Short mmCIF file of C-alpha atoms and ligand atoms in Angstrom, two decimals:
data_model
loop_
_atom_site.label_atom_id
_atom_site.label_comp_id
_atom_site.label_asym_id
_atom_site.label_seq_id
_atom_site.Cartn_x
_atom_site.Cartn_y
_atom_site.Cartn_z
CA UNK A 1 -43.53 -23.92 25.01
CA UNK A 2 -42.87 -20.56 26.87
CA UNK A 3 -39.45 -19.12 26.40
CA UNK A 4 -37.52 -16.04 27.51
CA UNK A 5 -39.33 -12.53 26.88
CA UNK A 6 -42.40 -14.34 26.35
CA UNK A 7 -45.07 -12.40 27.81
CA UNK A 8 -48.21 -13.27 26.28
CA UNK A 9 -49.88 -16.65 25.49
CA UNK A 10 -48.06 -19.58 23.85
CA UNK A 11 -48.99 -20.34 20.14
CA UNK A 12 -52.08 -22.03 20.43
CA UNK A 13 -52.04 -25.80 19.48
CA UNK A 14 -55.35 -26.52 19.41
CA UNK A 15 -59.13 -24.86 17.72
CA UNK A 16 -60.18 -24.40 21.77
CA UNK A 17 -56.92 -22.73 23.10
CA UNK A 18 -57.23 -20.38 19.86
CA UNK A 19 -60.55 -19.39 20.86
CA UNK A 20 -59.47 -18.54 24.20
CA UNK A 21 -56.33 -16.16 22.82
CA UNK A 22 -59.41 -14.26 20.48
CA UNK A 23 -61.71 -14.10 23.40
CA UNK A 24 -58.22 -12.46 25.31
CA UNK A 25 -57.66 -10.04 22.57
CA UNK A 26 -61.01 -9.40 22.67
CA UNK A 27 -61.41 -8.63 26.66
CA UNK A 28 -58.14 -6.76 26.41
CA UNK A 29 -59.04 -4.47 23.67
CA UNK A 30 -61.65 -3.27 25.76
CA UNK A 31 -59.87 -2.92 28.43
CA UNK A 32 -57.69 -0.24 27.11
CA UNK A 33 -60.51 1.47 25.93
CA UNK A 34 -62.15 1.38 29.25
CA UNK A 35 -58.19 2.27 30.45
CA UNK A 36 -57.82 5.33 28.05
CA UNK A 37 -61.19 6.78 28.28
CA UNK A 38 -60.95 6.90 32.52
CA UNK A 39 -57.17 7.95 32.31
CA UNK A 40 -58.51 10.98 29.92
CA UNK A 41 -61.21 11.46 32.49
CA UNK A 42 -58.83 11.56 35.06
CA UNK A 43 -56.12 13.80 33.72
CA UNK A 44 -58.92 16.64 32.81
CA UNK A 45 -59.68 17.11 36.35
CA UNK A 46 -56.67 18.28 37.52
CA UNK A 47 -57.49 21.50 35.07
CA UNK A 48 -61.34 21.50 36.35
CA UNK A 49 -61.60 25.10 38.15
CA UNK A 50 -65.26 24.65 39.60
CA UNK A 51 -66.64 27.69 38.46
CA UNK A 52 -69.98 26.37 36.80
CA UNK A 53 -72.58 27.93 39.74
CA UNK A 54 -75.64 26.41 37.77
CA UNK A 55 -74.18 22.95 38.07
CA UNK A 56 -76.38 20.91 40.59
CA UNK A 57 -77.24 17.61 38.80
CA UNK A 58 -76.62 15.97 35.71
CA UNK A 59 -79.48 13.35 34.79
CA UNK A 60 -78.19 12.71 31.20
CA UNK A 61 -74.92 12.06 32.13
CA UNK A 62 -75.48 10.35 34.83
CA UNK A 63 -78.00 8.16 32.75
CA UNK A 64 -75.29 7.27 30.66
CA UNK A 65 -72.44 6.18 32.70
CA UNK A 66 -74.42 3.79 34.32
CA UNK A 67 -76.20 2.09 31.34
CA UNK A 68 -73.01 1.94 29.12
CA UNK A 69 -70.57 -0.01 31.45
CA UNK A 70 -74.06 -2.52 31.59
CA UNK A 71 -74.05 -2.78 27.87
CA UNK A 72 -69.65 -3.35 27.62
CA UNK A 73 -70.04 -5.71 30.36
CA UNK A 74 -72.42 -7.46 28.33
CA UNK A 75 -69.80 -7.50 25.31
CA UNK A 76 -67.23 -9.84 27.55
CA UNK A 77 -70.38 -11.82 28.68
CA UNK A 78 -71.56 -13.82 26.40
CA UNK A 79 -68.43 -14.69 24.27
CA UNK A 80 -67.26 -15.70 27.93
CA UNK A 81 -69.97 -18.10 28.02
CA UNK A 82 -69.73 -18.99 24.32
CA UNK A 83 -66.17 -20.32 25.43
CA UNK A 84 -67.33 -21.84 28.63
CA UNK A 85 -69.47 -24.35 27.15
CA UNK A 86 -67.36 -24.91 23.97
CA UNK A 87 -64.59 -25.84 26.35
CA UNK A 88 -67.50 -28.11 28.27
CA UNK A 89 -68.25 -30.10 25.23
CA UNK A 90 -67.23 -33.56 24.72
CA UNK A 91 -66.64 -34.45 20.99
CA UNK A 92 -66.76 -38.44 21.07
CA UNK A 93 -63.55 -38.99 22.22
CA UNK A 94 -60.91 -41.65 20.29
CA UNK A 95 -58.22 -41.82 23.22
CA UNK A 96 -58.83 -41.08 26.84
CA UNK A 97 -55.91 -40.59 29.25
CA UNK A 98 -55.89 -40.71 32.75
CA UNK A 99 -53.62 -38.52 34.48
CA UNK A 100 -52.80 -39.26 38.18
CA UNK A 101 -51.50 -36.81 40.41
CA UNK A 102 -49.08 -37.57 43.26
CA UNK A 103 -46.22 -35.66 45.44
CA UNK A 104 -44.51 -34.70 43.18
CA UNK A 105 -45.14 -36.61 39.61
CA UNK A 106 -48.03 -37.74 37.51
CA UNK A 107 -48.54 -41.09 36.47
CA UNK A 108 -50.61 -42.39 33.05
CA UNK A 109 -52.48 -44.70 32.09
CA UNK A 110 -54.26 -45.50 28.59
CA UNK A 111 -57.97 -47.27 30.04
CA UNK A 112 -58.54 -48.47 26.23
CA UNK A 113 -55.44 -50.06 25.38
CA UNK A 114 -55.13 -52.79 28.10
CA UNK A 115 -54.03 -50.57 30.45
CA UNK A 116 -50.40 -49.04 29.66
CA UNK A 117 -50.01 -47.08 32.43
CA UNK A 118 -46.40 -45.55 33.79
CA UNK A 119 -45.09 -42.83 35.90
CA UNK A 120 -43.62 -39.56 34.41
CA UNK A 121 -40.95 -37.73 36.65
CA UNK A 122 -39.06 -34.56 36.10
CA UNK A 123 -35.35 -35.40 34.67
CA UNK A 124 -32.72 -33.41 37.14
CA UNK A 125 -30.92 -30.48 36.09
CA UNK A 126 -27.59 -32.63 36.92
CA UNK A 127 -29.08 -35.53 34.29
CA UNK A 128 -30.29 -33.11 31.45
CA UNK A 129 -28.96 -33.85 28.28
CA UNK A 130 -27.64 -30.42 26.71
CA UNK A 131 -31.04 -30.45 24.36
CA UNK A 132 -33.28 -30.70 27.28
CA UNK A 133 -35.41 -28.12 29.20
CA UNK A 134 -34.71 -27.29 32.39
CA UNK A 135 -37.56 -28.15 35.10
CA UNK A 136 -39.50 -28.57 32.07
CA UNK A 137 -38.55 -32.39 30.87
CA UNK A 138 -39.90 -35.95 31.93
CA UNK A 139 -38.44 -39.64 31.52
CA UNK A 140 -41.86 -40.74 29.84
CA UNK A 141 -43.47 -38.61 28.10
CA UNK A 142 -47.46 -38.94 26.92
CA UNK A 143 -47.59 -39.65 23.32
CA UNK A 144 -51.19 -39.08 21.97
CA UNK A 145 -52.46 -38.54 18.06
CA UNK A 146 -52.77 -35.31 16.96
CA UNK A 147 -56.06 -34.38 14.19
CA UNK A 148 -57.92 -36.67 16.58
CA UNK A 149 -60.56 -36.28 20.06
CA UNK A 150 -58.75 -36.80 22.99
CA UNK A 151 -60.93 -37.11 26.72
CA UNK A 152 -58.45 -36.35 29.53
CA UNK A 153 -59.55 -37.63 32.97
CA UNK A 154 -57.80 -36.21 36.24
CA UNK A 155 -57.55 -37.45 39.79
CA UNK A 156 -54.87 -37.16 42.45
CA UNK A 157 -53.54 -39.57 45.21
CA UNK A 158 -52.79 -37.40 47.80
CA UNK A 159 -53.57 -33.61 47.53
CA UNK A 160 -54.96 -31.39 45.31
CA UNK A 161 -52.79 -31.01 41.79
CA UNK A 162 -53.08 -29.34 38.58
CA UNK A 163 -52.82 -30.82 35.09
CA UNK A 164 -52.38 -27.59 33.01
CA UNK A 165 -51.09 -27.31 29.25
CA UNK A 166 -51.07 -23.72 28.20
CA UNK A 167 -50.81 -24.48 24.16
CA UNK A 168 -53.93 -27.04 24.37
CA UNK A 169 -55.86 -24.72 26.78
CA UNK A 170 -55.96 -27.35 29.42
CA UNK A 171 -55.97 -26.75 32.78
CA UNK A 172 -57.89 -29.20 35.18
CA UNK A 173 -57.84 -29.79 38.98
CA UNK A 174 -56.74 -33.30 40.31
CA UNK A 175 -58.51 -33.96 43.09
CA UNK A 176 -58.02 -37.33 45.55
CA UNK A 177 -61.51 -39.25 45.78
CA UNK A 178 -62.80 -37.21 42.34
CA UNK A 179 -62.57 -37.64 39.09
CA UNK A 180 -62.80 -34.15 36.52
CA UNK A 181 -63.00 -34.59 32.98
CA UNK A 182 -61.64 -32.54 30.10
CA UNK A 183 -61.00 -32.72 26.40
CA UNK A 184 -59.02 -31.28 23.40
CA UNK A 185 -58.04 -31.77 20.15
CA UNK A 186 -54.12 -30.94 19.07
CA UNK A 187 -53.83 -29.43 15.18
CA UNK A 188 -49.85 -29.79 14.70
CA UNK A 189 -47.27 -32.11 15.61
CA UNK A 190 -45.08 -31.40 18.34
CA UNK A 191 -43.90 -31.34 21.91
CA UNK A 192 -46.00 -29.57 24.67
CA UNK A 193 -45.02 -28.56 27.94
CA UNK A 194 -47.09 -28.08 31.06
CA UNK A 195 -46.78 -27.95 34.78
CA UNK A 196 -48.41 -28.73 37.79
CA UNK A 197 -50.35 -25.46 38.45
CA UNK A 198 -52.12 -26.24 41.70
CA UNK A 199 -49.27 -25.05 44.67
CA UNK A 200 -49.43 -28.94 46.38
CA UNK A 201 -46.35 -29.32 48.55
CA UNK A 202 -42.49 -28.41 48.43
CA UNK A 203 -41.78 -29.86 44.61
CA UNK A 204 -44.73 -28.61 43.25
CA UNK A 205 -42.19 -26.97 40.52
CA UNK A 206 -40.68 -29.93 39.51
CA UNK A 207 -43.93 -31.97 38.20
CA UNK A 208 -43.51 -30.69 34.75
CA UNK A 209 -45.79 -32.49 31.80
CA UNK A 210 -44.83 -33.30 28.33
CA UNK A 211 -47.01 -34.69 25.21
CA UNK A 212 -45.97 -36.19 22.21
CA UNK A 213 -48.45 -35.01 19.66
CA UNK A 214 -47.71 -37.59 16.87
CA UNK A 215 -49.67 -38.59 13.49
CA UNK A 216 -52.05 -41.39 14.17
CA UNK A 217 -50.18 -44.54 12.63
CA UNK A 218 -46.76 -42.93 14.87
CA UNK A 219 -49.31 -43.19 17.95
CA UNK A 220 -50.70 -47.14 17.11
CA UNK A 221 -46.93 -48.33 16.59
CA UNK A 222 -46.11 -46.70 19.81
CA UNK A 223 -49.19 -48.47 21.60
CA UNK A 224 -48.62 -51.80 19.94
CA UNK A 225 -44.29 -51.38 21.38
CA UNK A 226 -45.76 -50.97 24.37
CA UNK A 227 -48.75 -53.80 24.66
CA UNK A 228 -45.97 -56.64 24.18
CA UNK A 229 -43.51 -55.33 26.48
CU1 CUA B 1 -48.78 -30.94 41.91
CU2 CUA B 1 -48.45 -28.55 42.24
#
């Protein structure tokens, strides 16, 4: 999770959400090169005195500040797309999830298993226990096995939500009457905090989302508690 001072991107916890933190290095490197050559560019005008009388036209130069922003542009491009479709692709899944929307909490349920399903509500700052997160922690959390596929689907009941997971690189609209589709694939145990990230009424803030990523026998004993209940 995000804490204070943290400006950049969350430690990625998953192959697709590293990708995306290279392809940001990436675009940002060449940003401040794009940043430091124009700033340059810039600055030396101020000391230009427009004294060259011969100076009508410039074909060269002019040939190549149009070509080479073409060709830079072209170097974001494709590992863009590269990323696009990688984050497209569904891997044959093991678990799917379906996340539901609502004002203001998302409920679960696990299609395969015989349908667990429950609803997942922020905990209060007034009922935090003193280890808990602020705005950040639920009553039931998802549990899902980590080292395996896992196929997220997302709807909403009433208006448009968001179910977004910075450390998985997740981040898929719920829509009412739709149903989107995403998947991912966590590396490391852990906890991993999200939030609703699409603005849908007066608590959007307070729909936070938490998983469980737990070794595969953890995640069957968990499933099998909650079958007999
Ligand atoms: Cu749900 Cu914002």
């Amino acid at each position: 999770m995000s804490t204070w001072a943290n400006l950049g991107l969350q430690d990625s916890a998953s192959p697709l959400m590293e990708q995306l933190i290279f392809f940001h290095d990436h675009a940002l490197l060449i940003l401040v090169m794009i940043t430091v050559l124009v700033g340059y560019l810039m600055f030396m005008l101020f000391f230009n005195s427009y004294i060259n009388r011969f100076l009508l036209h410039g074909q060269l130069i002019e040939m190549i500040w149009t070509i080479l922003p073409a060709i830079i542009l072209v170097f974001i491009a494709f590992p863009s797309l590269r990323l696009l479709y990688l984050l497209d692709e569904i891997n044959e899944p093991s678990v799917t999830l379906k996340s539901i929307g609502h004002q203001w909490y998302w409920s679960y349920e696990y299609s395969d298993f015989n349908d667990i399903e429950f609803s997942s509500y922020m905990i209060p700052t007034n009922e935090l226990e003193t280890d808990g997160f602020r705005l950040l922690d639920v009553d039931n959390r998802i549990v899902l096995p980590m080292n395996s596929q896992i196929r997220i689907l997302v709807t909403a009941a009433d208006v448009i939500h968001s179910w977004t997971i910075p450390a998985l690189g997740v981040k898929v609209d719920g829509t009412p009457g739709r149903l989107n589709q995403t998947n991912f694939f966590m590396n490391r145990p852990g906890l991993f905090y999200g939030q609703c990230s699409e603005i849908c009424g007066a608590n959007h803030s307070f729909m936070p989302i938490v998983i469980e990523s737990v070794p595969v026998n953890y995640f069957i004993n968990w499933i099998s508690k909650n079958l007999n209940s």
